[in-house]
PDB file of C-alpha atoms in Angstrom:
ATOM      1  CA  MET A  24      -7.623  66.612 -37.508  1.00 83.00           C
ATOM      2  CA  VAL A  25      -6.841  65.404 -33.982  1.00 96.00           C
ATOM      3  CA  ASN A  26      -4.720  62.245 -33.944  1.00 96.00           C
ATOM      4  CA  LEU A  27      -4.183  59.376 -31.527  1.00 97.00           C
ATOM      5  CA  LYS A  28      -0.624  58.882 -30.287  1.00 98.00           C
ATOM      6  CA  LEU A  29      -0.147  55.199 -29.517  1.00 98.00           C
ATOM      7  CA  SER A  30       1.717  54.251 -26.349  1.00 98.00           C
ATOM      8  CA  ALA A  31       1.906  51.040 -24.322  1.00 98.00           C
ATOM      9  CA  PHE A  32       2.869  49.370 -21.068  1.00 98.00           C
ATOM     10  CA  ALA A  33       5.643  47.343 -22.666  1.00 98.00           C
ATOM     11  CA  ASP A  34       6.369  45.600 -19.356  1.00 97.00           C
ATOM     12  CA  GLU A  35       3.395  43.428 -20.300  1.00 97.00           C
ATOM     13  CA  TYR A  36       5.587  42.113 -23.133  1.00 97.00           C
ATOM     14  CA  ALA A  37       8.795  41.467 -21.181  1.00 97.00           C
ATOM     15  CA  ASP A  38      10.615  42.295 -17.955  1.00 97.00           C
ATOM     16  CA  SER A  39      13.802  43.192 -19.830  1.00 98.00           C
ATOM     17  CA  PHE A  40      13.820  46.859 -20.776  1.00 98.00           C
ATOM     18  CA  GLU A  41      15.855  46.067 -23.875  1.00 98.00           C
ATOM     19  CA  GLU A  42      13.174  43.592 -24.984  1.00 98.00           C
ATOM     20  CA  GLN A  43      10.468  46.158 -24.245  1.00 98.00           C
ATOM     21  CA  LEU A  44      12.115  48.652 -26.585  1.00 98.00           C
ATOM     22  CA  MET A  45      12.606  46.000 -29.266  1.00 98.00           C
ATOM     23  CA  ALA A  46       8.906  45.111 -29.044  1.00 98.00           C
ATOM     24  CA  LEU A  47       7.830  48.729 -29.407  1.00 98.00           C
ATOM     25  CA  GLU A  48      10.000  49.060 -32.491  1.00 98.00           C
ATOM     26  CA  ARG A  49       8.635  45.794 -33.903  1.00 98.00           C
ATOM     27  CA  PHE A  50       5.025  46.908 -33.440  1.00 98.00           C
ATOM     28  CA  GLY A  51       5.620  50.463 -34.641  1.00 98.00           C
ATOM     29  CA  ILE A  52       4.823  52.096 -31.295  1.00 98.00           C
ATOM     30  CA  LYS A  53       6.749  55.304 -30.663  1.00 98.00           C
ATOM     31  CA  ASN A  54       5.760  55.938 -27.038  1.00 98.00           C
ATOM     32  CA  LEU A  55       6.050  54.106 -23.729  1.00 99.00           C
ATOM     33  CA  GLU A  56       4.177  54.323 -20.435  1.00 98.00           C
ATOM     34  CA  VAL A  57       6.847  53.375 -17.913  1.00 98.00           C
ATOM     35  CA  ARG A  58       5.919  51.070 -15.031  1.00 98.00           C
ATOM     36  CA  HIS A  59       8.541  48.312 -14.629  1.00 98.00           C
ATOM     37  CA  LEU A  60      12.063  48.299 -16.053  1.00 98.00           C
ATOM     38  CA  ASN A  61      14.043  45.071 -15.761  1.00 97.00           C
ATOM     39  CA  GLY A  62      11.582  43.797 -13.185  1.00 96.00           C
ATOM     40  CA  LYS A  63      11.823  46.889 -10.954  1.00 98.00           C
ATOM     41  CA  ASN A  64       8.933  49.261 -10.414  1.00 98.00           C
ATOM     42  CA  ILE A  65       9.679  52.868 -11.330  1.00 98.00           C
ATOM     43  CA  SER A  66       9.018  53.814  -7.686  1.00 98.00           C
ATOM     44  CA  VAL A  67      12.156  51.975  -6.545  1.00 98.00           C
ATOM     45  CA  LEU A  68      14.370  52.268  -9.622  1.00 98.00           C
ATOM     46  CA  PRO A  69      17.712  53.929  -8.776  1.00 97.00           C
ATOM     47  CA  LEU A  70      18.251  57.228 -10.595  1.00 98.00           C
ATOM     48  CA  ASP A  71      21.376  55.957 -12.340  1.00 98.00           C
ATOM     49  CA  GLU A  72      19.249  53.209 -13.897  1.00 98.00           C
ATOM     50  CA  VAL A  73      16.632  55.792 -14.856  1.00 98.00           C
ATOM     51  CA  LYS A  74      19.353  57.755 -16.651  1.00 98.00           C
ATOM     52  CA  ASP A  75      20.506  54.585 -18.410  1.00 98.00           C
ATOM     53  CA  ALA A  76      16.918  53.986 -19.524  1.00 98.00           C
ATOM     54  CA  LYS A  77      16.708  57.518 -20.887  1.00 98.00           C
ATOM     55  CA  ARG A  78      19.814  56.930 -23.010  1.00 98.00           C
ATOM     56  CA  MET A  79      18.301  53.715 -24.367  1.00 98.00           C
ATOM     57  CA  LEU A  80      15.021  55.464 -25.123  1.00 98.00           C
ATOM     58  CA  ASP A  81      16.781  58.265 -26.981  1.00 98.00           C
ATOM     59  CA  ALA A  82      18.790  55.754 -29.017  1.00 98.00           C
ATOM     60  CA  SER A  83      15.574  53.943 -29.935  1.00 98.00           C
ATOM     61  CA  GLY A  84      13.672  57.116 -30.814  1.00 98.00           C
ATOM     62  CA  ILE A  85      10.980  56.344 -28.230  1.00 98.00           C
ATOM     63  CA  ARG A  86       9.524  58.955 -25.911  1.00 98.00           C
ATOM     64  CA  VAL A  87       7.828  58.443 -22.548  1.00 98.00           C
ATOM     65  CA  SER A  88       4.157  59.364 -22.635  1.00 98.00           C
ATOM     66  CA  ALA A  89       3.582  58.905 -18.895  1.00 99.00           C
ATOM     67  CA  ILE A  90       4.758  57.189 -15.730  1.00 99.00           C
ATOM     68  CA  GLY A  91       2.391  54.410 -14.638  1.00 98.00           C
ATOM     69  CA  SER A  92       3.110  54.931 -10.961  1.00 98.00           C
ATOM     70  CA  PRO A  93       1.544  53.177  -7.940  1.00 98.00           C
ATOM     71  CA  LEU A  94       0.965  56.481  -6.131  1.00 98.00           C
ATOM     72  CA  GLY A  95      -2.307  56.599  -4.220  1.00 98.00           C
ATOM     73  CA  LYS A  96      -2.535  52.821  -4.172  1.00 98.00           C
ATOM     74  CA  ILE A  97      -2.206  52.509  -0.394  1.00 98.00           C
ATOM     75  CA  ARG A  98      -4.625  52.657   2.513  1.00 98.00           C
ATOM     76  CA  LEU A  99      -5.276  56.053   4.036  1.00 98.00           C
ATOM     77  CA  ASP A 100      -3.985  54.834   7.390  1.00 98.00           C
ATOM     78  CA  GLY A 101      -0.693  53.822   5.773  1.00 97.00           C
ATOM     79  CA  ASP A 102       2.582  55.730   5.935  1.00 98.00           C
ATOM     80  CA  ILE A 103       1.605  58.787   3.901  1.00 96.00           C
ATOM     81  CA  LYS A 104       4.863  60.569   4.745  1.00 96.00           C
ATOM     82  CA  ALA A 105       6.893  57.733   3.220  1.00 98.00           C
ATOM     83  CA  HIS A 106       4.496  57.701   0.275  1.00 98.00           C
ATOM     84  CA  ILE A 107       5.240  61.370  -0.396  1.00 98.00           C
ATOM     85  CA  GLU A 108       8.959  60.564  -0.455  1.00 98.00           C
ATOM     86  CA  THR A 109       8.225  57.822  -2.965  1.00 98.00           C
ATOM     87  CA  ALA A 110       6.359  60.421  -5.020  1.00 98.00           C
ATOM     88  CA  ARG A 111       9.378  62.720  -4.918  1.00 98.00           C
ATOM     89  CA  ARG A 112      11.536  59.915  -6.305  1.00 98.00           C
ATOM     90  CA  ILE A 113       8.998  59.148  -9.046  1.00 98.00           C
ATOM     91  CA  PHE A 114       8.719  62.798 -10.073  1.00 98.00           C
ATOM     92  CA  GLU A 115      12.510  63.068 -10.303  1.00 98.00           C
ATOM     93  CA  SER A 116      12.477  60.020 -12.571  1.00 98.00           C
ATOM     94  CA  ALA A 117       9.659  61.531 -14.638  1.00 98.00           C
ATOM     95  CA  ASN A 118      11.733  64.678 -15.155  1.00 98.00           C
ATOM     96  CA  ILE A 119      14.732  62.630 -16.280  1.00 98.00           C
ATOM     97  CA  LEU A 120      12.605  60.605 -18.688  1.00 98.00           C
ATOM     98  CA  GLY A 121      10.740  63.635 -20.032  1.00 98.00           C
ATOM     99  CA  ALA A 122       7.334  62.322 -18.968  1.00 98.00           C
ATOM    100  CA  PRO A 123       4.606  64.993 -18.849  1.00 98.00           C
ATOM    101  CA  PHE A 124       2.125  62.838 -16.899  1.00 98.00           C
ATOM    102  CA  VAL A 125       2.228  60.590 -13.819  1.00 99.00           C
ATOM    103  CA  ARG A 126      -0.662  58.191 -13.238  1.00 98.00           C
ATOM    104  CA  VAL A 127      -2.077  58.143  -9.685  1.00 99.00           C
ATOM    105  CA  PHE A 128      -4.919  56.559  -7.731  1.00 98.00           C
ATOM    106  CA  SER A 129      -7.180  57.845  -4.937  1.00 99.00           C
ATOM    107  CA  PHE A 130      -6.409  55.533  -2.009  1.00 98.00           C
ATOM    108  CA  TYR A 131      -8.037  52.609  -0.227  1.00 98.00           C
ATOM    109  CA  ALA A 132     -10.009  52.763   3.001  1.00 98.00           C
ATOM    110  CA  PRO A 133      -8.580  51.540   6.322  1.00 98.00           C
ATOM    111  CA  GLU A 134      -9.892  48.203   7.552  1.00 97.00           C
ATOM    112  CA  GLY A 135     -13.553  48.402   8.526  1.00 98.00           C
ATOM    113  CA  LYS A 136     -14.210  51.765   6.828  1.00 98.00           C
ATOM    114  CA  SER A 137     -15.803  52.786   3.546  1.00 98.00           C
ATOM    115  CA  ILE A 138     -13.721  54.854   1.147  1.00 98.00           C
ATOM    116  CA  ALA A 139     -16.916  56.587  -0.012  1.00 98.00           C
ATOM    117  CA  ASP A 140     -17.118  58.246   3.435  1.00 98.00           C
ATOM    118  CA  MET A 141     -13.541  59.534   3.376  1.00 98.00           C
ATOM    119  CA  LYS A 142     -13.613  62.289   0.770  1.00 98.00           C
ATOM    120  CA  GLY A 143     -11.869  64.801   3.048  1.00 98.00           C
ATOM    121  CA  GLU A 144      -9.011  62.454   3.878  1.00 98.00           C
ATOM    122  CA  VAL A 145      -8.612  61.511   0.202  1.00 98.00           C
ATOM    123  CA  LEU A 146      -8.446  65.165  -0.853  1.00 98.00           C
ATOM    124  CA  ASP A 147      -5.893  65.954   1.853  1.00 98.00           C
ATOM    125  CA  ALA A 148      -3.612  63.126   0.695  1.00 98.00           C
ATOM    126  CA  LEU A 149      -4.018  64.007  -2.981  1.00 98.00           C
ATOM    127  CA  GLU A 150      -3.313  67.677  -2.191  1.00 98.00           C
ATOM    128  CA  ARG A 151       0.151  66.737  -0.949  1.00 98.00           C
ATOM    129  CA  LEU A 152       0.843  64.813  -4.157  1.00 98.00           C
ATOM    130  CA  VAL A 153      -0.500  67.608  -6.364  1.00 98.00           C
ATOM    131  CA  MET A 154       1.623  70.248  -4.625  1.00 98.00           C
ATOM    132  CA  LEU A 155       4.773  68.157  -5.018  1.00 98.00           C
ATOM    133  CA  ALA A 156       3.974  67.426  -8.658  1.00 98.00           C
ATOM    134  CA  ARG A 157       3.509  71.145  -9.265  1.00 98.00           C
ATOM    135  CA  ALA A 158       7.014  71.800  -7.973  1.00 98.00           C
ATOM    136  CA  HIS A 159       8.374  69.272 -10.480  1.00 98.00           C
ATOM    137  CA  GLY A 160       6.319  70.528 -13.429  1.00 98.00           C
ATOM    138  CA  ILE A 161       4.387  67.256 -13.561  1.00 98.00           C
ATOM    139  CA  THR A 162       0.663  66.757 -14.242  1.00 98.00           C
ATOM    140  CA  LEU A 163      -0.967  64.041 -12.163  1.00 99.00           C
ATOM    141  CA  CYS A 164      -3.591  61.910 -13.913  1.00 99.00           C
ATOM    142  CA  HIS A 165      -6.106  59.917 -11.876  1.00 99.00           C
ATOM    143  CA  GLU A 166      -7.022  56.426 -13.044  1.00 98.00           C
ATOM    144  CA  ASN A 167     -10.366  54.896 -12.137  1.00 98.00           C
ATOM    145  CA  GLU A 168      -9.766  51.528 -10.500  1.00 97.00           C
ATOM    146  CA  ALA A 169     -11.703  49.222  -8.200  1.00 97.00           C
ATOM    147  CA  LYS A 170     -12.094  50.022  -4.499  1.00 97.00           C
ATOM    148  CA  ILE A 171     -10.411  53.455  -4.510  1.00 98.00           C
ATOM    149  CA  TYR A 172     -12.365  56.679  -3.915  1.00 98.00           C
ATOM    150  CA  GLY A 173     -12.522  57.598  -7.594  1.00 98.00           C
ATOM    151  CA  ASP A 174     -13.624  54.190  -8.838  1.00 98.00           C
ATOM    152  CA  ILE A 175     -16.952  55.502 -10.151  1.00 98.00           C
ATOM    153  CA  PRO A 176     -17.473  58.499 -12.460  1.00 98.00           C
ATOM    154  CA  SER A 177     -19.308  60.750  -9.987  1.00 98.00           C
ATOM    155  CA  ARG A 178     -16.620  60.494  -7.295  1.00 98.00           C
ATOM    156  CA  GLU A 179     -13.816  60.801  -9.840  1.00 98.00           C
ATOM    157  CA  LYS A 180     -15.425  64.025 -11.076  1.00 98.00           C
ATOM    158  CA  GLU A 181     -15.500  65.341  -7.493  1.00 98.00           C
ATOM    159  CA  LEU A 182     -11.724  64.923  -7.325  1.00 98.00           C
ATOM    160  CA  LEU A 183     -11.093  66.497 -10.725  1.00 98.00           C
ATOM    161  CA  ASP A 184     -13.364  69.456  -9.976  1.00 98.00           C
ATOM    162  CA  HIS A 185     -11.701  70.041  -6.600  1.00 98.00           C
ATOM    163  CA  PHE A 186      -8.285  70.497  -8.184  1.00 98.00           C
ATOM    164  CA  SER A 187      -9.571  72.684 -11.039  1.00 97.00           C
ATOM    165  CA  GLY A 188      -7.392  71.215 -13.759  1.00 96.00           C
ATOM    166  CA  GLU A 189      -4.274  70.387 -11.727  1.00 98.00           C
ATOM    167  CA  LEU A 190      -5.448  66.786 -11.507  1.00 98.00           C
ATOM    168  CA  LYS A 191      -6.378  65.215 -14.836  1.00 98.00           C
ATOM    169  CA  CYS A 192      -8.058  61.954 -15.782  1.00 98.00           C
ATOM    170  CA  VAL A 193      -6.668  58.731 -17.248  1.00 98.00           C
ATOM    171  CA  PHE A 194      -9.876  57.294 -18.658  1.00 99.00           C
ATOM    172  CA  ASP A 195      -9.801  53.483 -18.403  1.00 98.00           C
ATOM    173  CA  MET A 196     -12.975  52.263 -20.051  1.00 98.00           C
ATOM    174  CA  GLY A 197     -12.203  48.621 -19.254  1.00 98.00           C
ATOM    175  CA  ASN A 198     -11.968  49.349 -15.538  1.00 97.00           C
ATOM    176  CA  PHE A 199     -15.403  50.968 -15.631  1.00 98.00           C
ATOM    177  CA  VAL A 200     -16.843  47.828 -17.226  1.00 97.00           C
ATOM    178  CA  LEU A 201     -15.228  45.691 -14.510  1.00 95.00           C
ATOM    179  CA  GLU A 202     -17.059  47.899 -11.993  1.00 96.00           C
ATOM    180  CA  GLY A 203     -20.353  47.259 -13.801  1.00 96.00           C
ATOM    181  CA  ILE A 204     -20.433  50.812 -15.215  1.00 98.00           C
ATOM    182  CA  ASP A 205     -21.222  51.576 -18.861  1.00 98.00           C
ATOM    183  CA  PRO A 206     -18.318  53.834 -19.912  1.00 98.00           C
ATOM    184  CA  TYR A 207     -20.145  55.555 -22.782  1.00 98.00           C
ATOM    185  CA  PRO A 208     -21.797  57.922 -23.082  1.00 98.00           C
ATOM    186  CA  GLU A 209     -22.488  58.768 -19.416  1.00 96.00           C
ATOM    187  CA  ALA A 210     -19.052  58.216 -17.860  1.00 98.00           C
ATOM    188  CA  TYR A 211     -17.206  59.702 -20.817  1.00 99.00           C
ATOM    189  CA  ASP A 212     -19.468  62.765 -21.040  1.00 98.00           C
ATOM    190  CA  LEU A 213     -19.080  63.441 -17.315  1.00 98.00           C
ATOM    191  CA  LEU A 214     -15.268  63.294 -17.391  1.00 99.00           C
ATOM    192  CA  LYS A 215     -14.265  64.282 -20.922  1.00 98.00           C
ATOM    193  CA  LYS A 216     -13.160  67.844 -20.198  1.00 98.00           C
ATOM    194  CA  ASP A 217     -10.449  66.557 -17.825  1.00 98.00           C
ATOM    195  CA  ILE A 218      -9.227  63.550 -19.817  1.00 99.00           C
ATOM    196  CA  ALA A 219      -5.476  63.775 -20.444  1.00 98.00           C
ATOM    197  CA  TYR A 220      -5.136  60.362 -22.065  1.00 99.00           C
ATOM    198  CA  PHE A 221      -6.659  56.888 -22.221  1.00 99.00           C
ATOM    199  CA  HIS A 222      -5.739  53.421 -21.022  1.00 98.00           C
ATOM    200  CA  ILE A 223      -6.847  50.918 -23.618  1.00 98.00           C
ATOM    201  CA  LYS A 224      -8.301  47.872 -21.917  1.00 97.00           C
ATOM    202  CA  ASP A 225     -11.460  46.022 -22.932  1.00 97.00           C
ATOM    203  CA  ALA A 226     -13.627  43.837 -20.727  1.00 96.00           C
ATOM    204  CA  LEU A 227     -16.902  42.008 -20.428  1.00 95.00           C
ATOM    205  CA  PHE A 228     -19.388  42.836 -17.690  1.00 95.00           C
ATOM    206  CA  GLN A 229     -19.069  39.228 -16.482  1.00 90.00           C
ATOM    207  CA  GLY A 230     -15.489  40.090 -15.472  1.00 88.00           C
ATOM    208  CA  ALA A 231     -13.204  38.869 -18.277  1.00 89.00           C
ATOM    209  CA  ILE A 232     -10.539  41.154 -19.767  1.00 93.00           C
ATOM    210  CA  VAL A 233     -10.438  40.733 -23.549  1.00 95.00           C
ATOM    211  CA  PRO A 234      -8.667  42.309 -26.551  1.00 96.00           C
ATOM    212  CA  ALA A 235      -9.713  45.786 -27.677  1.00 98.00           C
ATOM    213  CA  GLY A 236     -12.978  45.693 -29.592  1.00 98.00           C
ATOM    214  CA  LYS A 237     -13.989  42.268 -28.258  1.00 97.00           C
ATOM    215  CA  GLY A 238     -15.639  43.485 -25.062  1.00 97.00           C
ATOM    216  CA  GLU A 239     -18.196  45.984 -23.821  1.00 98.00           C
ATOM    217  CA  ALA A 240     -15.945  48.995 -23.137  1.00 98.00           C
ATOM    218  CA  LYS A 241     -16.996  50.837 -26.331  1.00 98.00           C
ATOM    219  CA  ILE A 242     -13.397  51.795 -27.122  1.00 98.00           C
ATOM    220  CA  LYS A 243     -14.048  52.736 -30.749  1.00 98.00           C
ATOM    221  CA  GLU A 244     -17.026  54.936 -29.872  1.00 98.00           C
ATOM    222  CA  ILE A 245     -15.177  56.702 -27.058  1.00 98.00           C
ATOM    223  CA  LEU A 246     -12.049  57.425 -29.083  1.00 98.00           C
ATOM    224  CA  SER A 247     -14.136  58.626 -32.026  1.00 98.00           C
ATOM    225  CA  ALA A 248     -16.071  60.980 -29.740  1.00 98.00           C
ATOM    226  CA  HIS A 249     -12.860  62.286 -28.178  1.00 98.00           C
ATOM    227  CA  ARG A 250     -11.230  62.950 -31.535  1.00 98.00           C
ATOM    228  CA  ASP A 251     -14.204  65.209 -32.267  1.00 98.00           C
ATOM    229  CA  TYR A 252     -14.053  66.833 -28.824  1.00 98.00           C
ATOM    230  CA  ALA A 253     -10.326  67.239 -28.182  1.00 98.00           C
ATOM    231  CA  GLN A 254      -8.400  70.297 -29.290  1.00 97.00           C
ATOM    232  CA  GLU A 255      -5.043  68.537 -29.666  1.00 98.00           C
ATOM    233  CA  ASP A 256      -3.512  65.107 -30.250  1.00 98.00           C
ATOM    234  CA  PHE A 257      -3.723  62.744 -27.277  1.00 98.00           C
ATOM    235  CA  PHE A 258      -2.107  59.518 -26.078  1.00 98.00           C
ATOM    236  CA  VAL A 259      -3.840  56.154 -26.004  1.00 98.00           C
ATOM    237  CA  SER A 260      -1.829  53.729 -23.890  1.00 98.00           C
ATOM    238  CA  LEU A 261      -2.276  49.979 -24.292  1.00 98.00           C
ATOM    239  CA  GLU A 262      -2.670  48.286 -20.904  1.00 96.00           C
ATOM    240  CA  PRO A 263      -4.253  45.064 -22.161  1.00 93.00           C
ATOM    241  CA  HIS A 264      -3.825  42.745 -19.120  1.00 91.00           C
ATOM    242  CA  LEU A 265      -4.618  39.790 -21.371  1.00 91.00           C
ATOM    243  CA  GLN A 266      -2.467  37.424 -19.343  1.00 73.00           C
ATOM    244  CA  THR A 267      -4.930  37.426 -16.427  1.00 53.00           C
ATOM    245  CA  PHE A 268      -2.975  38.420 -13.344  1.00 50.00           C
ATOM    246  CA  ALA A 269      -3.220  36.638 -10.008  1.00 44.00           C
ATOM    247  CA  GLY A 270      -6.077  37.921  -7.888  1.00 48.00           C
ATOM    248  CA  LEU A 271      -8.148  39.490 -10.677  1.00 53.00           C
ATOM    249  CA  ASN A 272     -11.202  37.400  -9.785  1.00 53.00           C
ATOM    250  CA  ALA A 273     -10.954  38.633  -6.205  1.00 54.00           C
ATOM    251  CA  LEU A 274     -10.403  42.224  -7.344  1.00 55.00           C
ATOM    252  CA  VAL A 275     -13.559  42.372  -9.441  1.00 55.00           C
ATOM    253  CA  GLY A 276     -15.532  40.184  -7.047  1.00 59.00           C
ATOM    254  CA  ARG A 277     -16.601  37.670  -9.696  1.00 57.00           C
ATOM    255  CA  SER A 278     -15.340  34.307 -10.870  1.00 56.00           C
ATOM    256  CA  PHE A 279     -14.886  33.803 -14.597  1.00 60.00           C
ATOM    257  CA  THR A 280     -12.995  31.938 -17.274  1.00 67.00           C
ATOM    258  CA  ASN A 281     -11.370  34.253 -19.797  1.00 72.00           C
ATOM    259  CA  PRO A 282     -12.388  33.310 -23.347  1.00 77.00           C
ATOM    260  CA  TYR A 283      -9.016  34.561 -24.629  1.00 88.00           C
ATOM    261  CA  GLN A 284      -6.027  32.417 -23.699  1.00 88.00           C
ATOM    262  CA  TYR A 285      -2.390  32.896 -24.751  1.00 92.00           C
ATOM    263  CA  ALA A 286       0.763  30.813 -24.675  1.00 91.00           C
ATOM    264  CA  ASP A 287       2.731  33.577 -22.975  1.00 93.00           C
ATOM    265  CA  GLN A 288       2.791  37.317 -22.298  1.00 94.00           C
ATOM    266  CA  LYS A 289       4.515  38.092 -25.594  1.00 96.00           C
ATOM    267  CA  ALA A 290       1.715  36.434 -27.563  1.00 96.00           C
ATOM    268  CA  ALA A 291      -0.875  38.258 -25.464  1.00 95.00           C
ATOM    269  CA  PHE A 292       0.782  41.635 -26.019  1.00 97.00           C
ATOM    270  CA  GLY A 293       1.112  41.023 -29.748  1.00 97.00           C
ATOM    271  CA  ASP A 294      -2.567  40.152 -30.071  1.00 97.00           C
ATOM    272  CA  ALA A 295      -3.496  43.239 -28.041  1.00 97.00           C
ATOM    273  CA  VAL A 296      -1.619  45.484 -30.466  1.00 98.00           C
ATOM    274  CA  GLU A 297      -3.050  43.726 -33.523  1.00 98.00           C
ATOM    275  CA  LYS A 298      -6.647  43.888 -32.303  1.00 98.00           C
ATOM    276  CA  PHE A 299      -6.358  47.559 -31.344  1.00 98.00           C
ATOM    277  CA  LYS A 300      -4.910  48.513 -34.718  1.00 97.00           C
ATOM    278  CA  GLU A 301      -7.733  46.595 -36.429  1.00 98.00           C
ATOM    279  CA  LEU A 302     -10.263  48.447 -34.261  1.00 97.00           C
ATOM    280  CA  ILE A 303      -9.031  51.931 -35.184  1.00 94.00           C
TER     281      ILE A 303
END
């Protein structure tokens, strides 16, 4: 029987890495998707601090499921050369932390252009990241997110097919809902052969992000289908975003009031874990 391996973005619980590890232990989560440690993004974290984090992880018995990097989250007319150097730093950190996967995006369009018309430029930029990742023994995993090239299933599949397995998919069903796309069965069926792992985020088509099982992202159905389809255990990484971040209304292009409100990020994270465990 294929099993789910629960991971989480513990930086949604606390900035302090020590508190992140304590929270994972408290909630019985054995894996971490690394994004921010002590308020610093993994892309700028000095390697000596990465090594310190590895020692703390080992002492806590927690492994790193993936690096939640910001790679590919720049405009195509940005400084791609500097971005590749950032990637090199991230991949070195991934090797230190023992992370098999690094999450990436597929770029924004320059001002006045449409990203949908820039497939060639997107592939060229991703090719440089894929080649560098290959040299570090890292698998890149593309996340569907608003306004990048691979924000819809058909264009994401174009990217995955182009790289013939060297670029995998982080399937974020909540992000599809925020784009007005039903994630199951069409999106899932189109992408399932390249899914490396899942980001667990639920949402309503009106724009609100809600706890797992309380929205329209069909998390239970998707994970059930993938347990039947997959040949091996896979990670599911909680990225709940229940403390609505600044600019979300602008990002999704809709104004809304979230029906779920929390006193602080710790309460939000705790409810996210509880609701997901109830769901599965």
